[in-house]
PDB file of C-alpha atoms in Angstrom:
ATOM      1  CA  GLY A1433       0.000   0.000   0.000  1.00 59.00           C
ATOM      2  CA  ARG A1434       2.794   2.454   0.804  1.00 64.00           C
ATOM      3  CA  GLU A1435       4.302   1.913  -2.635  1.00 69.00           C
ATOM      4  CA  LEU A1436       1.026   2.733  -4.382  1.00 73.00           C
ATOM      5  CA  VAL A1437       0.531   5.997  -2.510  1.00 77.00           C
ATOM      6  CA  GLY A1438       3.498   7.534  -4.314  1.00 75.00           C
ATOM      7  CA  TYR A1439       1.638   7.336  -7.634  1.00 82.00           C
ATOM      8  CA  VAL A1440      -1.478   9.297  -8.547  1.00 82.00           C
ATOM      9  CA  ASP A1441      -3.312   6.383 -10.149  1.00 82.00           C
ATOM     10  CA  GLY A1442      -2.054   3.985  -7.486  1.00 84.00           C
ATOM     11  CA  ARG A1443      -3.452   6.187  -4.738  1.00 86.00           C
ATOM     12  CA  TYR A1444      -6.769   6.470  -6.563  1.00 87.00           C
ATOM     13  CA  GLY A1445      -7.041   2.699  -6.885  1.00 87.00           C
ATOM     14  CA  LEU A1446      -6.059   2.207  -3.243  1.00 88.00           C
ATOM     15  CA  LEU A1447      -8.817   4.547  -2.061  1.00 90.00           C
ATOM     16  CA  GLN A1448     -11.348   2.738  -4.233  1.00 91.00           C
ATOM     17  CA  ALA A1449     -10.278  -0.609  -2.769  1.00 91.00           C
ATOM     18  CA  CYS A1450     -10.495   0.715   0.807  1.00 91.00           C
ATOM     19  CA  ARG A1451     -13.978   2.088   0.227  1.00 91.00           C
ATOM     20  CA  SER A1452     -15.158  -1.173  -1.336  1.00 92.00           C
ATOM     21  CA  PHE A1453     -13.668  -3.246   1.489  1.00 90.00           C
ATOM     22  CA  ALA A1454     -15.346  -1.152   4.184  1.00 89.00           C
ATOM     23  CA  SER A1455     -18.692  -1.254   2.366  1.00 88.00           C
ATOM     24  CA  GLN A1456     -18.534  -5.033   2.051  1.00 88.00           C
ATOM     25  CA  ARG A1457     -17.634  -5.458   5.713  1.00 86.00           C
ATOM     26  CA  LEU A1458     -20.509  -3.212   6.766  1.00 83.00           C
ATOM     27  CA  ALA A1459     -22.893  -5.411   4.796  1.00 83.00           C
ATOM     28  CA  LEU A1460     -21.894  -8.468   6.818  1.00 76.00           C
ATOM     29  CA  THR A1461     -23.952  -9.425   9.840  1.00 49.00           C
ATOM     30  CA  ASP A1462     -21.077 -11.014  11.769  1.00 50.00           C
ATOM     31  CA  GLY A1463     -18.362  -8.477  12.535  1.00 44.00           C
ATOM     32  CA  GLU A1464     -15.796 -11.152  13.375  1.00 45.00           C
ATOM     33  CA  CYS A1465     -15.709 -12.786   9.946  1.00 46.00           C
ATOM     34  CA  ASP A1466     -13.227 -11.929   7.248  1.00 48.00           C
ATOM     35  CA  GLY A1467     -10.317 -11.373   9.602  1.00 50.00           C
ATOM     36  CA  GLY A1468     -11.992  -9.759  12.610  1.00 61.00           C
ATOM     37  CA  THR A1469     -10.365  -6.547  13.775  1.00 73.00           C
ATOM     38  CA  ASP A1470      -7.157  -7.259  11.878  1.00 73.00           C
ATOM     39  CA  GLY A1471      -8.803  -6.253   8.618  1.00 83.00           C
ATOM     40  CA  VAL A1472     -10.194  -3.050  10.151  1.00 87.00           C
ATOM     41  CA  GLU A1473      -6.855  -2.063  11.631  1.00 88.00           C
ATOM     42  CA  MET A1474      -5.066  -2.777   8.355  1.00 90.00           C
ATOM     43  CA  LEU A1475      -7.656  -0.688   6.503  1.00 91.00           C
ATOM     44  CA  LEU A1476      -7.127   2.287   8.814  1.00 92.00           C
ATOM     45  CA  LYS A1477      -3.358   1.972   8.600  1.00 91.00           C
ATOM     46  CA  LEU A1478      -3.556   2.049   4.804  1.00 90.00           C
ATOM     47  CA  LEU A1479      -5.754   5.142   4.840  1.00 92.00           C
ATOM     48  CA  MET A1480      -3.356   6.899   7.196  1.00 92.00           C
ATOM     49  CA  THR A1481      -0.609   6.537   4.583  1.00 89.00           C
ATOM     50  CA  VAL A1482      -2.589   8.693   2.135  1.00 88.00           C
ATOM     51  CA  THR A1483      -1.881  12.411   2.313  1.00 85.00           C
ATOM     52  CA  MET A1484      -3.186  14.629  -0.425  1.00 79.00           C
ATOM     53  CA  GLU A1485      -2.064  18.033  -1.675  1.00 68.00           C
ATOM     54  CA  THR A1486      -3.941  20.264  -4.077  1.00 58.00           C
ATOM     55  CA  ASP A1487      -1.199  20.379  -6.722  1.00 59.00           C
ATOM     56  CA  ASP A1488       0.292  16.894  -6.480  1.00 65.00           C
ATOM     57  CA  ILE A1489      -1.855  15.472  -9.277  1.00 69.00           C
ATOM     58  CA  ALA A1490      -0.463  17.684 -12.046  1.00 65.00           C
ATOM     59  CA  SER A1491       3.143  17.086 -10.975  1.00 66.00           C
ATOM     60  CA  GLY A1492       2.733  13.487  -9.762  1.00 71.00           C
ATOM     61  CA  SER A1493       3.894  10.281 -11.363  1.00 79.00           C
ATOM     62  CA  PHE A1494       1.796   7.402 -12.662  1.00 78.00           C
ATOM     63  CA  LEU A1495       2.140   3.653 -12.565  1.00 76.00           C
ATOM     64  CA  PHE A1496       0.566   3.293 -16.004  1.00 77.00           C
ATOM     65  CA  PRO A1497       0.984   5.831 -18.833  1.00 74.00           C
ATOM     66  CA  LEU A1498      -2.118   7.758 -19.715  1.00 66.00           C
ATOM     67  CA  ASN A1499      -3.496   7.739 -23.265  1.00 61.00           C
ATOM     68  CA  ALA A1500      -1.886  10.628 -25.070  1.00 40.00           C
ATOM     69  CA  ALA A1501      -4.739  10.969 -27.551  1.00 37.00           C
ATOM     70  CA  VAL A1502      -7.410  13.113 -25.943  1.00 35.00           C
ATOM     71  CA  PRO A1503     -10.884  12.577 -27.446  1.00 37.00           C
ATOM     72  CA  GLY A1504     -11.800  15.520 -29.598  1.00 39.00           C
ATOM     73  CA  GLY A1505      -8.451  17.281 -29.468  1.00 39.00           C
ATOM     74  CA  LYS A1506      -6.893  16.352 -32.791  1.00 42.00           C
ATOM     75  CA  ASN A1507     -10.110  16.269 -34.740  1.00 42.00           C
ATOM     76  CA  ASP A1508     -11.110  19.709 -33.515  1.00 41.00           C
ATOM     77  CA  GLU A1509      -7.859  21.184 -34.754  1.00 41.00           C
ATOM     78  CA  SER A1510      -8.304  19.576 -38.170  1.00 43.00           C
ATOM     79  CA  ASP A1511     -11.903  20.800 -38.302  1.00 43.00           C
ATOM     80  CA  ASP A1512     -10.782  24.334 -37.500  1.00 45.00           C
ATOM     81  CA  GLU A1513      -8.099  24.193 -40.146  1.00 44.00           C
ATOM     82  CA  GLN A1514     -10.573  22.843 -42.683  1.00 46.00           C
ATOM     83  CA  ALA A1515     -13.051  25.565 -41.753  1.00 44.00           C
ATOM     84  CA  GLU A1516     -10.378  28.215 -42.208  1.00 45.00           C
ATOM     85  CA  GLU A1517      -9.446  26.745 -45.587  1.00 47.00           C
ATOM     86  CA  ASP A1518     -13.088  26.727 -46.624  1.00 49.00           C
ATOM     87  CA  GLY A1519     -13.408  30.318 -45.552  1.00 49.00           C
ATOM     88  CA  SER A1520     -10.323  31.318 -47.522  1.00 48.00           C
ATOM     89  CA  ASP A1521     -11.614  29.498 -50.589  1.00 48.00           C
ATOM     90  CA  ASP A1522     -14.912  31.297 -50.333  1.00 50.00           C
ATOM     91  CA  SER A1523     -13.154  34.616 -50.040  1.00 47.00           C
ATOM     92  CA  ASP A1524     -11.112  33.834 -53.146  1.00 50.00           C
ATOM     93  CA  ASP A1525     -14.246  32.942 -55.038  1.00 48.00           C
ATOM     94  CA  ASP A1526     -15.839  36.157 -53.936  1.00 50.00           C
ATOM     95  CA  ASP A1527     -12.840  38.110 -55.183  1.00 49.00           C
ATOM     96  CA  ASP A1528     -13.073  36.389 -58.553  1.00 49.00           C
ATOM     97  CA  ASP A1529     -16.767  37.129 -58.732  1.00 49.00           C
ATOM     98  CA  ASP A1530     -16.101  40.749 -57.843  1.00 49.00           C
ATOM     99  CA  GLN A1531     -13.657  41.072 -60.749  1.00 49.00           C
ATOM    100  CA  ASP A1532     -15.913  39.375 -63.258  1.00 49.00           C
ATOM    101  CA  ALA A1533     -19.269  40.834 -62.225  1.00 46.00           C
ATOM    102  CA  PRO A1534     -18.905  44.142 -60.379  1.00 46.00           C
ATOM    103  CA  THR A1535     -22.545  45.111 -61.053  1.00 46.00           C
ATOM    104  CA  LYS A1536     -23.804  42.017 -59.234  1.00 45.00           C
ATOM    105  CA  ARG A1537     -22.104  43.085 -56.054  1.00 48.00           C
ATOM    106  CA  LYS A1538     -23.713  46.510 -56.212  1.00 47.00           C
ATOM    107  CA  ALA A1539     -27.155  44.928 -56.522  1.00 45.00           C
ATOM    108  CA  SER A1540     -26.865  43.208 -53.106  1.00 48.00           C
ATOM    109  CA  PRO A1541     -24.523  45.255 -50.892  1.00 50.00           C
ATOM    110  CA  THR A1542     -25.848  43.880 -47.566  1.00 49.00           C
ATOM    111  CA  LYS A1543     -25.534  40.193 -48.423  1.00 51.00           C
ATOM    112  CA  ILE A1544     -22.655  38.543 -46.534  1.00 49.00           C
ATOM    113  CA  THR A1545     -21.690  34.952 -47.143  1.00 52.00           C
ATOM    114  CA  THR A1546     -20.106  33.132 -44.179  1.00 53.00           C
ATOM    115  CA  THR A1547     -19.107  29.547 -43.560  1.00 53.00           C
ATOM    116  CA  PRO A1548     -20.227  28.219 -40.136  1.00 55.00           C
ATOM    117  CA  ARG A1549     -17.359  27.023 -37.962  1.00 59.00           C
ATOM    118  CA  SER A1550     -17.561  23.516 -36.566  1.00 55.00           C
ATOM    119  CA  LYS A1551     -18.318  23.300 -32.866  1.00 59.00           C
ATOM    120  CA  LYS A1552     -15.545  21.895 -30.724  1.00 61.00           C
ATOM    121  CA  ARG A1553     -16.313  18.724 -28.843  1.00 65.00           C
ATOM    122  CA  ARG A1554     -15.972  18.850 -25.070  1.00 68.00           C
ATOM    123  CA  VAL A1555     -12.818  17.197 -23.742  1.00 63.00           C
ATOM    124  CA  THR A1556     -13.557  14.703 -20.951  1.00 77.00           C
ATOM    125  CA  VAL A1557     -10.876  14.622 -18.258  1.00 72.00           C
ATOM    126  CA  PRO A1558     -10.407  11.169 -16.670  1.00 75.00           C
ATOM    127  CA  ALA A1559     -11.429  10.882 -13.031  1.00 78.00           C
ATOM    128  CA  VAL A1560      -7.897   9.954 -11.999  1.00 79.00           C
ATOM    129  CA  LEU A1561      -6.693  13.387 -13.156  1.00 80.00           C
ATOM    130  CA  ARG A1562      -9.334  15.392 -11.292  1.00 82.00           C
ATOM    131  CA  ALA A1563      -8.384  16.596  -7.820  1.00 83.00           C
ATOM    132  CA  LYS A1564     -12.027  16.869  -6.789  1.00 88.00           C
ATOM    133  CA  MET A1565     -12.581  13.187  -7.504  1.00 88.00           C
ATOM    134  CA  HIS A1566      -9.573  12.269  -5.365  1.00 88.00           C
ATOM    135  CA  GLN A1567     -10.885  14.374  -2.485  1.00 89.00           C
ATOM    136  CA  THR A1568     -14.389  12.933  -2.770  1.00 91.00           C
ATOM    137  CA  LEU A1569     -13.037   9.390  -2.848  1.00 91.00           C
ATOM    138  CA  LEU A1570     -10.831  10.131   0.157  1.00 92.00           C
ATOM    139  CA  GLY A1571     -13.798  11.391   2.156  1.00 93.00           C
ATOM    140  CA  ASP A1572     -16.006   8.443   1.199  1.00 94.00           C
ATOM    141  CA  ALA A1573     -13.283   5.936   2.061  1.00 94.00           C
ATOM    142  CA  TRP A1574     -12.690   7.505   5.476  1.00 94.00           C
ATOM    143  CA  LEU A1575     -16.389   7.770   6.225  1.00 94.00           C
ATOM    144  CA  SER A1576     -16.959   4.086   5.432  1.00 92.00           C
ATOM    145  CA  ALA A1577     -13.894   3.062   7.432  1.00 92.00           C
ATOM    146  CA  LEU A1578     -14.942   5.091  10.486  1.00 92.00           C
ATOM    147  CA  THR A1579     -18.454   3.660  10.346  1.00 90.00           C
ATOM    148  CA  LEU A1580     -16.907   0.200  10.307  1.00 87.00           C
ATOM    149  CA  LEU A1581     -14.608   1.177  13.172  1.00 87.00           C
ATOM    150  CA  LEU A1582     -17.535   2.317  15.319  1.00 84.00           C
ATOM    151  CA  SER A1583     -19.477  -0.861  14.564  1.00 82.00           C
ATOM    152  CA  THR A1584     -16.583  -3.066  15.656  1.00 77.00           C
ATOM    153  CA  SER A1585     -15.915  -0.952  18.759  1.00 68.00           C
ATOM    154  CA  SER A1586     -19.450  -1.485  20.026  1.00 62.00           C
ATOM    155  CA  SER A1587     -18.539  -5.029  21.078  1.00 56.00           C
ATOM    156  CA  SER A1588     -15.717  -5.798  23.490  1.00 50.00           C
ATOM    157  CA  SER A1589     -14.821  -8.966  21.556  1.00 49.00           C
ATOM    158  CA  THR A1590     -14.247  -7.069  18.305  1.00 56.00           C
ATOM    159  CA  ALA A1591     -12.998  -3.756  19.707  1.00 69.00           C
ATOM    160  CA  VAL A1592     -10.049  -2.158  17.938  1.00 77.00           C
ATOM    161  CA  SER A1593      -6.998  -1.379  20.050  1.00 82.00           C
ATOM    162  CA  PRO A1594      -6.925   2.091  21.693  1.00 84.00           C
ATOM    163  CA  ALA A1595      -3.678   2.831  19.851  1.00 87.00           C
ATOM    164  CA  ILE A1596      -5.538   2.739  16.527  1.00 89.00           C
ATOM    165  CA  HIS A1597      -8.117   5.212  17.831  1.00 88.00           C
ATOM    166  CA  THR A1598      -5.312   7.466  19.032  1.00 89.00           C
ATOM    167  CA  ALA A1599      -3.604   7.397  15.646  1.00 92.00           C
ATOM    168  CA  VAL A1600      -6.867   8.055  13.774  1.00 93.00           C
ATOM    169  CA  LEU A1601      -7.912  10.924  16.066  1.00 92.00           C
ATOM    170  CA  THR A1602      -4.500  12.501  15.532  1.00 92.00           C
ATOM    171  CA  PHE A1603      -4.420  11.976  11.767  1.00 94.00           C
ATOM    172  CA  LEU A1604      -7.887  13.265  10.868  1.00 94.00           C
ATOM    173  CA  PRO A1605      -7.494  16.910  12.000  1.00 92.00           C
ATOM    174  CA  GLU A1606      -4.087  17.238  10.367  1.00 90.00           C
ATOM    175  CA  HIS A1607      -4.602  15.562   6.991  1.00 91.00           C
ATOM    176  CA  VAL A1608      -8.277  14.835   6.288  1.00 93.00           C
ATOM    177  CA  ILE A1609     -10.489  17.640   7.606  1.00 93.00           C
ATOM    178  CA  SER A1610      -8.845  20.259   5.407  1.00 89.00           C
ATOM    179  CA  THR A1611      -8.937  18.013   2.319  1.00 90.00           C
ATOM    180  CA  MET A1612     -12.207  16.095   2.110  1.00 90.00           C
ATOM    181  CA  PRO A1613     -15.416  17.820   0.966  1.00 90.00           C
ATOM    182  CA  ASN A1614     -18.018  18.414   3.680  1.00 91.00           C
ATOM    183  CA  PRO A1615     -15.814  17.296   6.603  1.00 93.00           C
ATOM    184  CA  ILE A1616     -18.672  17.915   9.012  1.00 93.00           C
ATOM    185  CA  ARG A1617     -19.608  14.289   8.302  1.00 93.00           C
ATOM    186  CA  LEU A1618     -16.762  13.296  10.630  1.00 93.00           C
ATOM    187  CA  ALA A1619     -18.535  14.865  13.610  1.00 92.00           C
ATOM    188  CA  ASP A1620     -20.272  11.597  14.502  1.00 91.00           C
ATOM    189  CA  TYR A1621     -16.958   9.818  14.954  1.00 92.00           C
ATOM    190  CA  PHE A1622     -15.433  12.597  17.042  1.00 92.00           C
ATOM    191  CA  THR A1623     -18.451  12.833  19.336  1.00 90.00           C
ATOM    192  CA  SER A1624     -18.712   9.051  19.636  1.00 86.00           C
ATOM    193  CA  ALA A1625     -15.026   8.790  20.439  1.00 81.00           C
ATOM    194  CA  PHE A1626     -15.381  11.335  23.219  1.00 76.00           C
ATOM    195  CA  HIS A1627     -18.506   9.848  24.774  1.00 75.00           C
ATOM    196  CA  ALA A1628     -17.095   6.332  24.639  1.00 62.00           C
ATOM    197  CA  SER A1629     -13.803   7.462  26.169  1.00 49.00           C
ATOM    198  CA  SER A1630     -15.491   9.488  28.900  1.00 47.00           C
ATOM    199  CA  THR A1631     -17.107   6.311  30.250  1.00 45.00           C
ATOM    200  CA  THR A1632     -13.857   4.358  30.487  1.00 45.00           C
ATOM    201  CA  ASN A1633     -11.222   4.285  33.178  1.00 43.00           C
ATOM    202  CA  THR A1634      -9.107   7.418  33.137  1.00 42.00           C
ATOM    203  CA  THR A1635      -5.973   5.413  33.859  1.00 40.00           C
ATOM    204  CA  SER A1636      -6.233   3.497  30.569  1.00 49.00           C
ATOM    205  CA  THR A1637      -4.622   4.417  27.287  1.00 54.00           C
ATOM    206  CA  SER A1638      -7.941   5.780  26.025  1.00 56.00           C
ATOM    207  CA  SER A1639      -7.855   8.601  28.583  1.00 66.00           C
ATOM    208  CA  ILE A1640      -6.286  10.873  25.941  1.00 80.00           C
ATOM    209  CA  HIS A1641      -9.067  10.233  23.422  1.00 84.00           C
ATOM    210  CA  PRO A1642     -11.339  13.033  24.737  1.00 83.00           C
ATOM    211  CA  MET A1643      -8.603  15.618  24.194  1.00 83.00           C
ATOM    212  CA  LEU A1644      -7.899  14.387  20.665  1.00 86.00           C
ATOM    213  CA  ALA A1645     -11.607  14.186  19.805  1.00 89.00           C
ATOM    214  CA  LEU A1646     -12.264  17.723  21.004  1.00 85.00           C
ATOM    215  CA  ASN A1647      -9.421  18.946  18.830  1.00 86.00           C
ATOM    216  CA  GLY A1648     -11.252  17.710  15.745  1.00 91.00           C
ATOM    217  CA  LEU A1649     -14.559  19.060  17.024  1.00 91.00           C
ATOM    218  CA  PHE A1650     -12.996  22.466  17.583  1.00 88.00           C
ATOM    219  CA  LEU A1651     -11.866  22.609  13.954  1.00 91.00           C
ATOM    220  CA  LEU A1652     -15.297  21.590  12.717  1.00 92.00           C
ATOM    221  CA  ILE A1653     -16.980  24.211  14.922  1.00 89.00           C
ATOM    222  CA  THR A1654     -14.713  27.136  14.081  1.00 87.00           C
ATOM    223  CA  GLN A1655     -14.025  26.407  10.395  1.00 89.00           C
ATOM    224  CA  HIS A1656     -16.963  24.379   9.091  1.00 90.00           C
ATOM    225  CA  GLY A1657     -19.980  25.597  11.063  1.00 87.00           C
ATOM    226  CA  LEU A1658     -20.637  22.562  13.251  1.00 89.00           C
ATOM    227  CA  GLU A1659     -23.189  23.195  16.014  1.00 87.00           C
ATOM    228  CA  TYR A1660     -22.139  21.403  19.204  1.00 85.00           C
ATOM    229  CA  PRO A1661     -23.683  23.090  22.274  1.00 84.00           C
ATOM    230  CA  ASP A1662     -22.005  20.741  24.769  1.00 84.00           C
ATOM    231  CA  PHE A1663     -18.493  21.551  23.595  1.00 86.00           C
ATOM    232  CA  TYR A1664     -17.505  23.821  26.500  1.00 88.00           C
ATOM    233  CA  ALA A1665     -19.305  21.616  29.005  1.00 87.00           C
ATOM    234  CA  ARG A1666     -17.255  18.604  27.862  1.00 86.00           C
ATOM    235  CA  LEU A1667     -14.095  20.655  27.820  1.00 87.00           C
ATOM    236  CA  TYR A1668     -14.837  21.779  31.384  1.00 89.00           C
ATOM    237  CA  ASP A1669     -15.235  18.149  32.491  1.00 87.00           C
ATOM    238  CA  LEU A1670     -11.778  17.334  31.136  1.00 85.00           C
ATOM    239  CA  LEU A1671     -10.068  19.631  33.617  1.00 87.00           C
ATOM    240  CA  THR A1672      -9.242  16.884  36.089  1.00 86.00           C
ATOM    241  CA  PRO A1673      -5.943  16.531  37.979  1.00 85.00           C
ATOM    242  CA  ARG A1674      -4.970  13.606  35.724  1.00 84.00           C
ATOM    243  CA  VAL A1675      -5.019  15.720  32.569  1.00 83.00           C
ATOM    244  CA  PHE A1676      -2.065  17.761  33.834  1.00 83.00           C
ATOM    245  CA  SER A1677       0.123  14.652  33.713  1.00 80.00           C
ATOM    246  CA  ALA A1678      -1.259  13.107  30.504  1.00 79.00           C
ATOM    247  CA  LYS A1679       0.934  12.419  27.501  1.00 79.00           C
ATOM    248  CA  ARG A1680      -0.866  14.886  25.227  1.00 78.00           C
ATOM    249  CA  ARG A1681      -1.265  17.627  27.814  1.00 82.00           C
ATOM    250  CA  THR A1682       0.683  20.183  25.750  1.00 83.00           C
ATOM    251  CA  ALA A1683      -1.691  19.837  22.796  1.00 83.00           C
ATOM    252  CA  PHE A1684      -4.649  19.924  25.173  1.00 85.00           C
ATOM    253  CA  PHE A1685      -3.473  23.128  26.858  1.00 86.00           C
ATOM    254  CA  ARG A1686      -2.935  24.717  23.451  1.00 86.00           C
ATOM    255  CA  LEU A1687      -6.493  23.815  22.479  1.00 85.00           C
ATOM    256  CA  LEU A1688      -7.779  25.115  25.798  1.00 87.00           C
ATOM    257  CA  LEU A1689      -6.122  28.490  25.215  1.00 87.00           C
ATOM    258  CA  LYS A1690      -7.660  28.743  21.735  1.00 85.00           C
ATOM    259  CA  CYS A1691     -11.103  27.998  23.122  1.00 85.00           C
ATOM    260  CA  LEU A1692     -10.843  30.510  25.946  1.00 86.00           C
ATOM    261  CA  LYS A1693      -9.566  33.239  23.611  1.00 85.00           C
ATOM    262  CA  SER A1694     -12.550  32.900  21.317  1.00 80.00           C
ATOM    263  CA  PRO A1695     -14.586  36.151  21.154  1.00 80.00           C
ATOM    264  CA  LEU A1696     -17.805  34.118  21.107  1.00 76.00           C
ATOM    265  CA  ILE A1697     -17.366  32.624  24.567  1.00 84.00           C
ATOM    266  CA  PRO A1698     -19.427  34.334  27.319  1.00 87.00           C
ATOM    267  CA  SER A1699     -17.618  35.964  30.217  1.00 89.00           C
ATOM    268  CA  TYR A1700     -19.263  33.731  32.810  1.00 91.00           C
ATOM    269  CA  VAL A1701     -17.923  30.655  30.994  1.00 89.00           C
ATOM    270  CA  GLU A1702     -14.409  32.082  31.106  1.00 89.00           C
ATOM    271  CA  ALA A1703     -14.840  32.761  34.821  1.00 91.00           C
ATOM    272  CA  ALA A1704     -15.936  29.171  35.410  1.00 92.00           C
ATOM    273  CA  PHE A1705     -12.837  27.828  33.648  1.00 91.00           C
ATOM    274  CA  ILE A1706     -10.535  30.148  35.607  1.00 89.00           C
ATOM    275  CA  LYS A1707     -12.104  29.111  38.879  1.00 91.00           C
ATOM    276  CA  ARG A1708     -11.705  25.415  38.089  1.00 91.00           C
ATOM    277  CA  LEU A1709      -8.096  25.856  36.989  1.00 88.00           C
ATOM    278  CA  LEU A1710      -7.239  27.652  40.228  1.00 88.00           C
ATOM    279  CA  ARG A1711      -8.762  24.841  42.239  1.00 89.00           C
ATOM    280  CA  ARG A1712      -6.776  22.266  40.295  1.00 87.00           C
ATOM    281  CA  ALA A1713      -3.586  24.246  40.943  1.00 86.00           C
ATOM    282  CA  LEU A1714      -3.809  23.213  44.595  1.00 86.00           C
ATOM    283  CA  VAL A1715      -3.324  19.521  43.841  1.00 85.00           C
ATOM    284  CA  ILE A1716      -1.493  19.307  40.517  1.00 81.00           C
ATOM    285  CA  PRO A1717       2.306  19.073  39.961  1.00 78.00           C
ATOM    286  CA  PRO A1718       4.372  22.288  39.756  1.00 77.00           C
ATOM    287  CA  GLY A1719       4.529  22.101  35.958  1.00 72.00           C
ATOM    288  CA  GLY A1720       0.752  22.343  35.741  1.00 75.00           C
ATOM    289  CA  CYS A1721       0.718  25.259  38.179  1.00 79.00           C
ATOM    290  CA  LEU A1722       2.926  27.255  35.825  1.00 75.00           C
ATOM    291  CA  PHE A1723       0.395  26.806  33.054  1.00 77.00           C
ATOM    292  CA  VAL A1724      -2.458  27.893  35.298  1.00 78.00           C
ATOM    293  CA  LEU A1725      -0.611  31.030  36.317  1.00 72.00           C
TER     294      LEU A1725
END
């Protein structure tokens, strides 16, 4: 899979295969067949190798050479040339007629003879060369994969490892939200990841999932118009003493500062956060106290 990502057509085919695999797995009634969680984890790992830029298609390389003959291109040029030749021949004939019969031209001064030009046929660009098609396919593949991920996580026997959730929650805000069309469709996964993580033990590996999920939700709220009224309430609940010693605490504090600096936040909400932070400063390590101050 990593070798295919380096080619434009290889990446396109890989995304199509990932989308088809996820759709077929979703159609199955037994989530443990066809490889169990191994297939889901492999699917997500393949998708996380795909990063897309806006100008990498024009300058990218291909596994298979594209057909150089574009439908309509050569024939249109020949039609134009033939039309021009026909027009020049008509003009020559008119000149000859003018020399031979000057009185005929005076009898009809407003009559103009023109040769209609042939209409050019529309050139169809293959889907593999269209950036919009790549972005749409990327979004559909991720949406199908995340739906499959949530369906397997609903059962403890088929649950995907927390490390996969951590990698996905980190990858989506950095490489997918800004690329796929209508990224607000990812809101269900971010909210589900937070609610599922908030009911687990805070000492487990999944304790960092709420912080990563809220990072994606914050981007969807501020940049894509997502309405999530419980955002600040959930963020307030995350301010526990354990968060000041978590692995991703630096990213969480950075997100917290962005949220509190927003001009849309009411003053009483800011006061509530300040009050809670000051209370946590009494029991947290010295490093956390410096952030609070």
